[in-house]
Coordinates of C-alpha atoms (C1' of nucleotides) in Angstrom, one line a residue:
Chain A
M1 CA 83.0 -97.2 -79.5
E2 CA 80.9 -97.6 -76.5
L3 CA 78.0 -95.6 -75.0
S4 CA 78.4 -93.8 -71.7
L5 CA 75.1 -93.1 -70.2
R6 CA 74.2 -91.2 -67.1
N7 CA 72.7 -93.4 -64.4
T8 CA 70.1 -91.7 -62.2
L9 CA 70.9 -94.2 -59.4
T10 CA 74.6 -93.2 -59.1
R11 CA 74.4 -89.8 -60.8
E12 CA 77.4 -90.9 -62.8
S13 CA 78.0 -92.1 -66.3
D14 CA 78.2 -95.8 -66.9
V15 CA 79.4 -97.7 -70.0
I16 CA 76.4 -99.5 -71.4
G17 CA 76.7 -103.3 -71.9
P18 CA 74.8 -106.4 -71.1
L19 CA 75.1 -107.8 -67.6
D20 CA 75.0 -111.4 -68.9
G21 CA 77.4 -110.6 -71.7
A22 CA 74.9 -111.5 -74.4
T23 CA 71.7 -109.5 -74.4
F24 CA 71.0 -106.1 -73.1
R25 CA 67.7 -106.4 -71.2
F26 CA 65.8 -103.2 -70.6
Y27 CA 62.3 -102.1 -69.5
C28 CA 60.5 -98.9 -70.3
C29 CA 57.4 -97.8 -68.4
G30 CA 54.8 -97.6 -71.1
P31 CA 51.7 -95.5 -71.4
T32 CA 48.6 -95.6 -69.3
V33 CA 46.0 -96.1 -72.0
Y34 CA 43.1 -93.9 -71.0
G35 CA 43.4 -91.3 -73.8
P36 CA 45.7 -90.2 -76.6
A37 CA 49.4 -89.8 -75.7
H38 CA 50.6 -86.2 -75.8
I39 CA 53.8 -85.2 -77.5
G40 CA 55.5 -85.0 -74.1
N41 CA 54.8 -88.7 -73.5
L42 CA 56.1 -89.3 -77.0
R43 CA 59.3 -87.6 -76.3
T44 CA 60.1 -90.3 -73.7
F45 CA 59.3 -93.1 -76.1
V46 CA 61.3 -91.5 -79.0
L47 CA 64.4 -91.1 -76.8
Q48 CA 64.1 -94.7 -75.6
D49 CA 63.8 -95.7 -79.2
V50 CA 67.0 -93.8 -80.2
F51 CA 68.7 -95.4 -77.2
R52 CA 67.7 -98.8 -78.5
R53 CA 68.6 -98.1 -82.1
F54 CA 71.9 -96.8 -81.1
I55 CA 73.1 -99.6 -78.9
E56 CA 71.9 -102.0 -81.5
S57 CA 73.9 -100.2 -84.1
L58 CA 76.9 -100.7 -81.8
G59 CA 76.4 -104.4 -82.2
I60 CA 74.7 -105.1 -78.9
E61 CA 71.7 -107.4 -78.9
T62 CA 68.7 -106.2 -77.0
C63 CA 65.5 -107.4 -75.3
H64 CA 63.2 -104.4 -75.0
V65 CA 60.1 -104.6 -72.9
R66 CA 57.6 -101.8 -72.7
N67 CA 54.3 -102.3 -70.8
I68 CA 50.8 -101.1 -71.2
T69 CA 49.2 -99.9 -68.0
D70 CA 45.6 -100.9 -68.5
V71 CA 44.4 -101.0 -65.0
D72 CA 44.6 -98.1 -62.6
D73 CA 42.3 -95.3 -61.3
K74 CA 42.2 -93.4 -64.6
T75 CA 41.5 -96.3 -66.9
I76 CA 38.7 -97.6 -64.6
R77 CA 37.2 -94.2 -64.2
E78 CA 37.4 -93.2 -67.9
S79 CA 36.1 -96.5 -69.2
Q80 CA 33.1 -96.2 -67.0
R81 CA 32.5 -92.7 -68.2
S82 CA 32.7 -93.9 -71.8
G83 CA 30.3 -96.8 -71.2
L84 CA 32.8 -99.3 -72.5
S85 CA 34.3 -102.2 -70.7
L86 CA 37.7 -101.7 -69.3
Q87 CA 39.2 -104.0 -71.9
E88 CA 37.4 -102.4 -74.9
F89 CA 38.3 -99.0 -73.6
T90 CA 42.0 -99.6 -73.1
Q91 CA 42.4 -101.6 -76.3
Q92 CA 41.1 -98.7 -78.3
W93 CA 43.7 -96.4 -76.8
Q94 CA 46.4 -98.9 -77.0
R95 CA 45.7 -99.1 -80.8
K96 CA 46.0 -95.4 -81.0
F97 CA 49.2 -95.4 -79.1
T98 CA 50.6 -98.1 -81.5
N99 CA 49.6 -96.0 -84.5
D100 CA 51.4 -92.9 -83.0
C101 CA 54.5 -94.9 -82.4
Q102 CA 54.4 -96.3 -85.9
A103 CA 54.0 -92.8 -87.3
L104 CA 57.0 -91.7 -85.3
N105 CA 59.1 -94.6 -86.5
I106 CA 59.4 -96.0 -82.9
L107 CA 60.4 -99.7 -83.1
P108 CA 57.9 -102.1 -81.5
P109 CA 59.4 -103.6 -78.3
A110 CA 60.2 -107.2 -78.1
H111 CA 57.5 -107.7 -75.5
E112 CA 54.6 -105.4 -74.8
P113 CA 52.8 -106.9 -71.8
S114 CA 49.6 -105.6 -70.4
A115 CA 49.2 -105.3 -66.6
V116 CA 45.9 -107.1 -66.6
A117 CA 47.4 -110.1 -68.3
H118 CA 50.0 -110.4 -65.5
I119 CA 47.9 -110.1 -62.4
A120 CA 48.9 -113.6 -61.4
D121 CA 52.6 -112.6 -61.4
Q122 CA 51.8 -109.5 -59.3
I123 CA 49.9 -111.6 -56.8
R124 CA 52.8 -114.0 -56.4
L125 CA 55.2 -111.1 -55.9
I126 CA 53.0 -109.6 -53.2
E127 CA 52.8 -113.0 -51.5
R128 CA 56.6 -113.1 -51.4
L129 CA 56.7 -109.7 -49.8
I130 CA 54.1 -110.6 -47.2
D131 CA 56.0 -113.8 -46.4
Q132 CA 59.1 -111.9 -45.7
G133 CA 57.5 -109.2 -43.6
H134 CA 57.8 -106.5 -46.2
A135 CA 54.1 -106.1 -46.7
Y136 CA 50.9 -106.4 -44.7
Q137 CA 47.2 -106.4 -45.2
A138 CA 45.4 -103.6 -43.5
E139 CA 42.0 -103.5 -41.9
N140 CA 40.5 -102.0 -45.1
G141 CA 41.5 -105.2 -47.0
S142 CA 44.3 -103.5 -49.0
V143 CA 47.8 -104.7 -48.9
Y144 CA 50.6 -102.2 -48.4
F145 CA 54.4 -102.2 -48.7
R146 CA 56.1 -101.6 -45.4
I147 CA 58.6 -99.0 -46.2
S148 CA 60.3 -99.2 -42.8
S149 CA 61.4 -102.7 -43.7
F150 CA 63.5 -101.6 -46.7
K151 CA 66.5 -99.7 -45.4
E152 CA 67.6 -98.4 -48.8
Y153 CA 64.3 -96.7 -49.5
G154 CA 65.0 -93.4 -51.2
K155 CA 68.3 -94.3 -52.8
L156 CA 67.1 -93.5 -56.3
S157 CA 65.3 -90.2 -55.7
R158 CA 67.5 -89.3 -52.7
L159 CA 64.5 -88.1 -50.8
K160 CA 64.9 -88.6 -47.1
L161 CA 61.8 -90.0 -45.5
S162 CA 61.9 -87.2 -43.0
G163 CA 61.9 -84.6 -45.7
I164 CA 59.0 -86.0 -47.6
Q165 CA 56.1 -83.6 -47.2
K166 CA 52.8 -85.2 -47.0
N167 CA 50.7 -84.6 -50.1
A168 CA 53.0 -81.9 -51.3
S169 CA 51.8 -82.2 -54.9
D170 CA 48.1 -82.3 -53.8
R171 CA 47.7 -85.5 -55.8
L172 CA 46.9 -87.8 -52.9
V173 CA 44.3 -90.2 -54.3
D174 CA 43.3 -92.6 -51.5
N175 CA 42.2 -91.3 -48.2
D176 CA 43.5 -94.4 -46.5
E177 CA 46.2 -93.1 -44.3
Y178 CA 44.6 -94.3 -41.1
D179 CA 44.5 -97.9 -42.4
K180 CA 48.2 -97.9 -43.0
E181 CA 51.0 -98.4 -40.5
S182 CA 52.7 -95.3 -41.9
W183 CA 51.2 -92.9 -44.3
R184 CA 54.3 -93.4 -46.5
D185 CA 53.5 -97.0 -47.2
F186 CA 52.1 -97.6 -50.6
A187 CA 49.5 -99.9 -51.9
L188 CA 50.4 -103.2 -53.5
W189 CA 46.8 -104.6 -53.7
K190 CA 43.8 -102.3 -53.6
T191 CA 40.7 -103.9 -52.2
W192 CA 37.6 -103.7 -54.4
K193 CA 35.3 -100.6 -53.9
S194 CA 31.9 -100.2 -55.4
E195 CA 33.0 -97.5 -57.8
D196 CA 35.4 -100.0 -59.4
G197 CA 32.3 -101.7 -60.8
P198 CA 33.0 -105.0 -62.5
N199 CA 36.7 -104.4 -62.5
R200 CA 37.9 -106.8 -59.9
W201 CA 40.2 -109.8 -59.7
E202 CA 40.4 -112.5 -57.1
S203 CA 43.3 -112.7 -54.8
P204 CA 44.3 -114.2 -51.4
W205 CA 43.3 -110.9 -49.9
G206 CA 39.9 -110.8 -51.5
P207 CA 38.7 -109.2 -54.7
G208 CA 40.5 -106.1 -55.8
R209 CA 43.1 -104.9 -58.2
P210 CA 46.9 -104.4 -58.2
G211 CA 48.7 -101.1 -57.4
W212 CA 50.5 -99.4 -60.2
H213 CA 54.0 -100.0 -58.9
I214 CA 53.7 -103.7 -58.5
E215 CA 52.6 -104.1 -62.1
C216 CA 55.9 -102.9 -63.5
S217 CA 58.0 -104.9 -61.0
A218 CA 56.1 -108.1 -61.9
M219 CA 56.2 -107.5 -65.6
S220 CA 59.8 -106.5 -65.8
M221 CA 60.9 -109.5 -63.8
H222 CA 58.7 -111.8 -65.7
Y223 CA 60.4 -111.0 -69.0
L224 CA 63.8 -109.9 -68.0
G225 CA 64.6 -111.7 -64.8
E226 CA 65.1 -110.5 -61.2
S227 CA 68.1 -108.4 -62.2
F228 CA 68.4 -106.8 -65.5
D229 CA 70.3 -104.0 -67.3
L230 CA 68.3 -100.9 -67.5
H231 CA 65.0 -99.4 -66.6
S232 CA 63.7 -96.2 -68.1
G233 CA 60.8 -93.7 -68.0
G234 CA 60.0 -90.0 -67.7
I235 CA 61.8 -88.1 -65.1
D236 CA 58.6 -87.7 -63.0
L237 CA 58.5 -91.4 -62.5
I238 CA 61.7 -91.3 -60.3
F239 CA 59.5 -90.7 -57.3
P240 CA 57.5 -92.5 -56.3
H241 CA 57.0 -95.0 -59.1
H242 CA 60.6 -96.2 -59.6
E243 CA 61.6 -95.8 -56.0
N244 CA 58.8 -98.1 -55.1
E245 CA 59.6 -100.6 -57.8
I246 CA 63.1 -100.8 -56.4
A247 CA 61.9 -101.3 -52.9
Q248 CA 59.4 -104.0 -53.8
S249 CA 61.6 -105.8 -56.2
E250 CA 64.8 -105.8 -54.1
A251 CA 63.0 -106.6 -50.9
A252 CA 61.4 -109.6 -52.6
T253 CA 64.4 -111.0 -54.3
G254 CA 67.3 -109.8 -52.3
K255 CA 69.0 -109.0 -55.5
P256 CA 69.7 -105.7 -57.3
F257 CA 66.8 -104.8 -59.6
A258 CA 67.8 -102.7 -62.5
Q259 CA 71.5 -101.9 -63.0
H260 CA 71.0 -98.6 -64.7
W261 CA 68.2 -96.0 -64.5
F262 CA 67.6 -93.8 -67.6
H263 CA 65.2 -90.9 -67.2
I264 CA 64.0 -88.5 -69.8
A265 CA 63.3 -84.9 -69.0
H266 CA 60.0 -83.3 -69.7
L267 CA 58.8 -81.5 -72.8
R268 CA 57.5 -78.1 -71.9
V269 CA 55.2 -75.7 -73.5
N270 CA 55.8 -72.0 -72.8
G271 CA 58.3 -73.0 -70.2
E272 CA 55.9 -75.1 -68.3
K273 CA 55.1 -78.8 -68.0
M274 CA 52.4 -80.1 -70.2
S275 CA 49.3 -80.8 -68.3
K276 CA 45.6 -81.0 -68.8
S277 CA 44.9 -78.3 -66.2
L278 CA 47.1 -75.8 -68.0
G279 CA 45.5 -76.7 -71.3
N280 CA 48.8 -77.0 -73.1
L281 CA 48.6 -80.6 -74.2
Y282 CA 49.3 -81.4 -77.8
T283 CA 48.8 -84.7 -79.5
L284 CA 50.4 -86.1 -82.6
D285 CA 47.1 -85.7 -84.4
E286 CA 47.2 -82.0 -83.7
V287 CA 50.7 -81.8 -85.1
V288 CA 49.7 -83.6 -88.2
D289 CA 46.5 -81.5 -88.6
R290 CA 48.7 -78.4 -88.6
G291 CA 50.5 -79.8 -91.6
F292 CA 53.6 -81.2 -90.0
Q293 CA 54.9 -84.6 -90.6
P294 CA 55.6 -86.9 -87.6
A295 CA 59.2 -87.0 -88.6
A296 CA 59.5 -83.3 -88.0
L297 CA 58.3 -83.8 -84.5
R298 CA 60.8 -86.6 -84.1
Y299 CA 63.6 -84.3 -85.2
L300 CA 62.5 -81.6 -82.8
L301 CA 62.4 -84.1 -79.9
L302 CA 66.0 -85.1 -80.8
S303 CA 67.1 -81.5 -80.9
G304 CA 67.4 -81.2 -77.2
H305 CA 69.4 -83.3 -74.7
Y306 CA 67.3 -86.0 -73.0
R307 CA 68.3 -84.8 -69.5
Q308 CA 67.3 -81.2 -70.3
P309 CA 63.8 -80.0 -70.5
L310 CA 62.9 -79.1 -74.1
N311 CA 60.6 -76.2 -74.8
F312 CA 58.0 -76.9 -77.5
T313 CA 56.7 -74.2 -79.7
W314 CA 55.1 -74.3 -83.1
E315 CA 57.9 -72.1 -84.2
S316 CA 60.6 -74.6 -83.1
L317 CA 58.6 -77.4 -84.8
A318 CA 58.6 -75.4 -88.0
A319 CA 62.3 -74.9 -87.6
A320 CA 62.8 -78.7 -87.2
A321 CA 60.7 -79.3 -90.3
S322 CA 62.8 -76.9 -92.4
T323 CA 66.0 -78.4 -91.2
L324 CA 64.9 -82.0 -91.7
R325 CA 63.6 -81.2 -95.2
R326 CA 67.0 -79.8 -96.1
I327 CA 68.9 -82.8 -94.6
L328 CA 66.7 -85.3 -96.4
G329 CA 67.4 -83.5 -99.6
H330 CA 70.9 -84.8 -99.3
A331 CA 69.7 -88.4 -98.8
E332 CA 68.0 -88.5 -102.1
G333 CA 69.2 -91.1 -104.4
V334 CA 70.8 -93.3 -101.8
D335 CA 69.9 -97.0 -102.4
P336 CA 68.6 -98.4 -99.1
E337 CA 70.0 -101.8 -100.1
L338 CA 73.5 -100.4 -99.9
L339 CA 73.1 -100.5 -96.1
E340 CA 72.2 -104.1 -96.0
N341 CA 75.8 -105.2 -96.5
A342 CA 77.3 -102.1 -95.0
G343 CA 78.5 -103.5 -91.7
D344 CA 82.0 -102.5 -92.5
T345 CA 84.0 -99.6 -91.3
S346 CA 84.4 -98.0 -94.7
L347 CA 81.3 -96.0 -93.9
E348 CA 83.0 -94.3 -91.0
T349 CA 83.9 -91.0 -92.6
F350 CA 84.1 -87.4 -91.6
I351 CA 80.3 -87.3 -91.2
F352 CA 79.6 -90.6 -89.5
N353 CA 82.3 -90.5 -86.8
P354 CA 81.5 -87.2 -85.2
V355 CA 77.9 -88.2 -84.9
L356 CA 78.8 -91.5 -83.4
E357 CA 81.1 -89.8 -80.9
A358 CA 78.3 -87.4 -79.9
L359 CA 75.9 -90.2 -79.3
C360 CA 78.4 -92.1 -77.3
E361 CA 78.7 -89.1 -74.9
D362 CA 75.5 -89.7 -72.9
L363 CA 73.3 -89.9 -76.0
N364 CA 73.9 -86.3 -77.0
T365 CA 71.4 -86.1 -79.8
P366 CA 71.5 -82.3 -80.2
K367 CA 75.3 -82.4 -80.6
A368 CA 74.9 -85.3 -83.0
L369 CA 72.5 -83.2 -85.2
G370 CA 74.9 -80.3 -84.9
V371 CA 77.9 -82.2 -86.2
L372 CA 75.8 -83.8 -88.8
N373 CA 74.9 -80.4 -90.2
V374 CA 78.5 -79.4 -90.1
G375 CA 79.4 -82.5 -92.1
L376 CA 76.7 -81.7 -94.6
Q377 CA 78.1 -78.3 -95.3
G378 CA 79.9 -78.1 -98.6
L379 CA 78.8 -81.6 -99.5
K380 CA 77.7 -80.6 -102.9
A381 CA 81.1 -79.3 -103.8
L382 CA 82.7 -82.7 -103.2
D383 CA 83.5 -85.1 -106.0
D384 CA 81.1 -87.9 -106.8
G385 CA 82.9 -90.6 -104.8
A386 CA 83.1 -88.5 -101.6
Q387 CA 79.5 -87.5 -102.0
Q388 CA 78.3 -91.1 -102.4
A389 CA 80.2 -92.0 -99.2
A390 CA 78.8 -89.1 -97.4
R391 CA 75.3 -90.0 -98.4
R392 CA 75.7 -93.5 -97.2
D393 CA 76.9 -92.1 -93.9
L394 CA 73.8 -89.9 -93.8
A395 CA 71.5 -92.8 -94.5
R396 CA 73.1 -94.8 -91.7
I397 CA 72.8 -91.9 -89.3
L398 CA 69.1 -91.4 -90.2
Q399 CA 68.5 -95.1 -89.5
M400 CA 70.3 -94.8 -86.2
L401 CA 68.2 -91.8 -85.2
G402 CA 65.0 -93.3 -86.6
L403 CA 64.5 -90.5 -89.0
P404 CA 63.0 -91.3 -92.4
W405 CA 65.0 -91.1 -95.6
Q406 CA 62.5 -89.0 -97.3
F407 CA 59.4 -87.1 -96.4
Q408 CA 56.2 -88.7 -97.5
K409 CA 54.3 -86.9 -100.2
S410 CA 52.5 -84.2 -98.5
R411 CA 49.4 -85.6 -96.7
T412 CA 47.6 -82.4 -97.3
E413 CA 48.0 -82.7 -101.1
T414 CA 45.0 -85.0 -101.4
R415 CA 42.9 -82.7 -99.2
V416 CA 43.2 -79.6 -101.4
P417 CA 39.8 -78.0 -101.7
P418 CA 38.4 -77.9 -105.3
E419 CA 38.3 -74.1 -105.3
V420 CA 41.9 -73.9 -104.3
E421 CA 42.8 -76.4 -106.9
A422 CA 40.9 -74.3 -109.5
L423 CA 42.8 -71.1 -108.6
A424 CA 46.0 -72.9 -108.9
L425 CA 45.2 -74.3 -112.3
Q426 CA 44.1 -70.9 -113.4
R427 CA 47.4 -69.5 -112.3
E428 CA 49.3 -72.2 -114.2
K429 CA 47.5 -71.2 -117.3
A430 CA 48.4 -67.6 -116.8
R431 CA 52.0 -68.7 -116.3
I432 CA 52.1 -70.7 -119.5
A433 CA 50.8 -67.7 -121.3
H434 CA 53.5 -65.6 -119.6
K435 CA 50.8 -63.4 -118.0
W436 CA 53.0 -62.8 -115.0
D437 CA 50.9 -60.1 -113.2
E438 CA 47.9 -62.3 -113.3
A439 CA 49.8 -65.3 -112.1
D440 CA 51.3 -63.4 -109.2
L441 CA 47.9 -62.0 -108.1
L442 CA 46.5 -65.6 -108.1
R443 CA 49.4 -66.7 -106.0
E444 CA 48.8 -64.0 -103.5
A445 CA 45.1 -64.9 -103.4
L446 CA 46.0 -68.5 -102.6
L447 CA 48.4 -67.4 -99.9
K448 CA 45.7 -65.4 -98.2
Q449 CA 43.6 -68.6 -98.0
G450 CA 46.6 -70.4 -96.4
W451 CA 47.9 -72.2 -99.4
E452 CA 51.3 -71.9 -101.0
V453 CA 51.9 -72.8 -104.6
R454 CA 55.4 -73.7 -105.7
D455 CA 56.4 -74.0 -109.3
E456 CA 58.3 -77.1 -110.4
V457 CA 59.5 -78.5 -113.6
G458 CA 56.5 -79.1 -115.8
G459 CA 53.9 -78.3 -113.0
F460 CA 53.3 -77.0 -109.5
E461 CA 52.6 -78.2 -106.0
I462 CA 50.2 -76.8 -103.5
N463 CA 50.6 -77.0 -99.7
R464 CA 49.3 -75.5 -96.6
T465 CA 51.4 -72.7 -95.5
E466 CA 51.9 -73.9 -92.0
G467 CA 54.3 -76.7 -91.6
N468 CA 54.4 -77.1 -95.3
V469 CA 56.9 -79.9 -95.4
Chain B
rG1 C1' 60.2 -76.7 -45.7
rG2 C1' 63.3 -81.0 -48.3
rC3 C1' 65.6 -82.7 -52.9
rG4 C1' 67.0 -81.4 -57.9
rC5 C1' 67.6 -78.8 -62.7
rG6 C1' 68.4 -74.5 -65.5
rG7 C1' 69.5 -69.1 -67.1
rU8 C1' 74.4 -69.1 -73.9
rC9 C1' 72.6 -64.7 -80.6
rG10 C1' 65.3 -62.6 -82.2
rC11 C1' 63.7 -68.2 -81.5
rC12 C1' 65.5 -73.4 -80.5
rA13 C1' 70.0 -75.5 -78.7
rA14 C1' 75.4 -77.8 -77.9
rG15 C1' 80.0 -76.9 -75.6
rU16 C1' 84.8 -75.7 -73.3
rG17 C1' 90.0 -73.4 -67.9
rG18 C1' 92.7 -70.1 -73.0
rU19 C1' 88.6 -65.5 -76.0
rA20 C1' 81.5 -69.6 -78.0
rA21 C1' 78.9 -76.1 -82.5
rG22 C1' 74.6 -76.3 -85.2
rG23 C1' 69.6 -75.2 -86.8
rC24 C1' 65.4 -71.7 -87.7
rC25 C1' 64.5 -66.7 -88.7
rG26 C1' 66.9 -62.4 -90.9
rA27 C1' 70.5 -59.9 -94.4
rG28 C1' 73.6 -60.2 -99.0
rG29 C1' 74.9 -63.1 -103.4
rA30 C1' 74.2 -67.2 -107.3
rC31 C1' 70.0 -69.4 -109.7
rU32 C1' 64.8 -68.1 -111.3
rG33 C1' 59.7 -64.4 -115.4
rC34 C1' 59.0 -63.3 -110.2
rA35 C1' 58.6 -66.5 -106.1
rA36 C1' 59.7 -71.2 -103.8
rA37 C1' 63.4 -74.8 -103.3
rU38 C1' 68.7 -75.3 -103.5
rC39 C1' 73.8 -73.6 -103.0
rC40 C1' 77.5 -69.8 -101.0
rU41 C1' 78.5 -65.8 -97.4
rC42 C1' 77.3 -62.9 -92.8
rU43 C1' 75.1 -62.2 -87.6
rA44 C1' 76.4 -63.6 -79.7
rU45 C1' 81.5 -62.8 -75.2
rC46 C1' 77.6 -66.9 -72.4
rG47 C1' 71.6 -63.9 -65.6
rU48 C1' 74.1 -60.3 -61.7
rC49 C1' 78.1 -59.4 -58.2
rG50 C1' 82.4 -61.2 -56.0
rG51 C1' 86.5 -65.0 -55.5
rU52 C1' 90.3 -68.6 -57.3
rU53 C1' 93.6 -68.4 -61.7
rC54 C1' 98.6 -65.9 -66.0
rG55 C1' 93.6 -66.5 -68.0
rA56 C1' 86.5 -68.2 -66.5
rU57 C1' 81.0 -68.4 -70.2
rU58 C1' 83.3 -72.9 -68.2
rC59 C1' 85.6 -73.8 -61.0
rC60 C1' 83.9 -71.7 -56.0
rG61 C1' 80.5 -68.3 -53.1
rA62 C1' 76.4 -65.0 -52.8
rC63 C1' 72.2 -63.0 -55.1
rC64 C1' 68.2 -62.5 -58.8
rC65 C1' 65.0 -65.2 -62.1
rG66 C1' 62.6 -69.6 -64.2
rC67 C1' 61.3 -74.8 -63.8
rG68 C1' 60.6 -80.0 -61.8
rC69 C1' 59.8 -83.7 -57.9
rC70 C1' 58.2 -84.5 -52.6
rU71 C1' 52.5 -91.4 -53.1
rC72 C1' 49.7 -93.6 -58.8
rC73 C1' 52.0 -87.7 -63.9
rA74 C1' 56.2 -89.6 -69.5

RNA sequence: GGCGCGGUCGCCAAGUGGUAAGGCCGAGGACUGCAAAUCCUCUAUCGUCGGUUCGAUUCCGACCCGCGCCUCCA
């Protein structure tokens, strides 16, 4: 079995395998750490994680690099606002990001470089570009990439230079167009300005800081070499970020940069892109505060194809939570150690194979989940042996998708207010005394307060009604 | 203006040139003091109009609607 994955560069599907025949080397553009990641950001990282888990499960060794962007306009601006140093500020958000990833069961990359820690690499790369005539220092002191020197510019996004409308997105940051040879040229090194405060690094072009694009080129080449297998990020990074990375990197090395480009579509809310200005940003903390487990979000994010926008609603999250809870019910009683020595094909049964095939077709996670559910139908009617085999399949699939084997005990359980607890206990007493009317009234009272009580053998459980998983 | 994506059951979402996976919700049943959970069963002709074809939701064209990118947004 091999994975065919759509390549943004060619707009065709390629079979995924390591260029060097040994290790699949890939780079993912990581977060800019100036605030909490929103669940749209997390979609990208979850899909990249599934990609990695899947190719590893196919027996391919990987080297996964995901950077931390800790120097740019936003990190500098926000750190100053917060009164912290850039380093203190970004480290705090990096820790938050790491926690979110952990909660979502995203594997840590093999290397997680910070842009600030690789400024020397970036400077060397810029020097190479200047030496070859691909970059120049302007009168304002900044260094720009000369787009006219790279004939293939636009090959990823397929935007023609002539068709690029100036500041079409109204996001133009620097008003430096008169300093550049062409307004399309982009900054490699930004000369220090007073508003940057203490955030400056020495360079052959004077104090300043690197441009965003050069950071990723330098870091990816540092860890993966001048040519590597795959580069990934959110779909919005195609232009200009990845286009510029290609231009810089290939102009400097004369070699192809990344073989394959893997882009993940956006998560939407109410049919629109998440953004601060629309006020429709959600974070993992908000998801958890509403009583959902991170795994439910992960399931939801997998329920749409990565090349298709996915519309987030609280209703769809609740649906994901319900489905996942049911699926995990089937995984109960599977010994995780069974998987340790399960590298054999005996596991490939009627459940496993269809899922594998779906994932091999351009990482079709929604189809995979669909056929998983089909496989699970009628499971309980099977004989013990078949059920055991099916459960091991399931466990292996969950591992591949990065889903947990069981939900954690409800996190809200410990936060039940005493008065709610008291009502529930009162109801339990009434039940034991077979005072059904009283018990039902108390249950309704609890429900009105947003708490649901469920009877279990020898006791009960209370949960928040929303996202009660 | 340029480039690109999409419109499939109430909601989410796959898919195919031969009459449409799956999930959630809902309905019915089993179970249960009643609920919940669980299990079983049921629920769509694919934006509009043309064309190609023996046959199109799937290919082509037009149109309508929604969305993304066009210099630092995942």
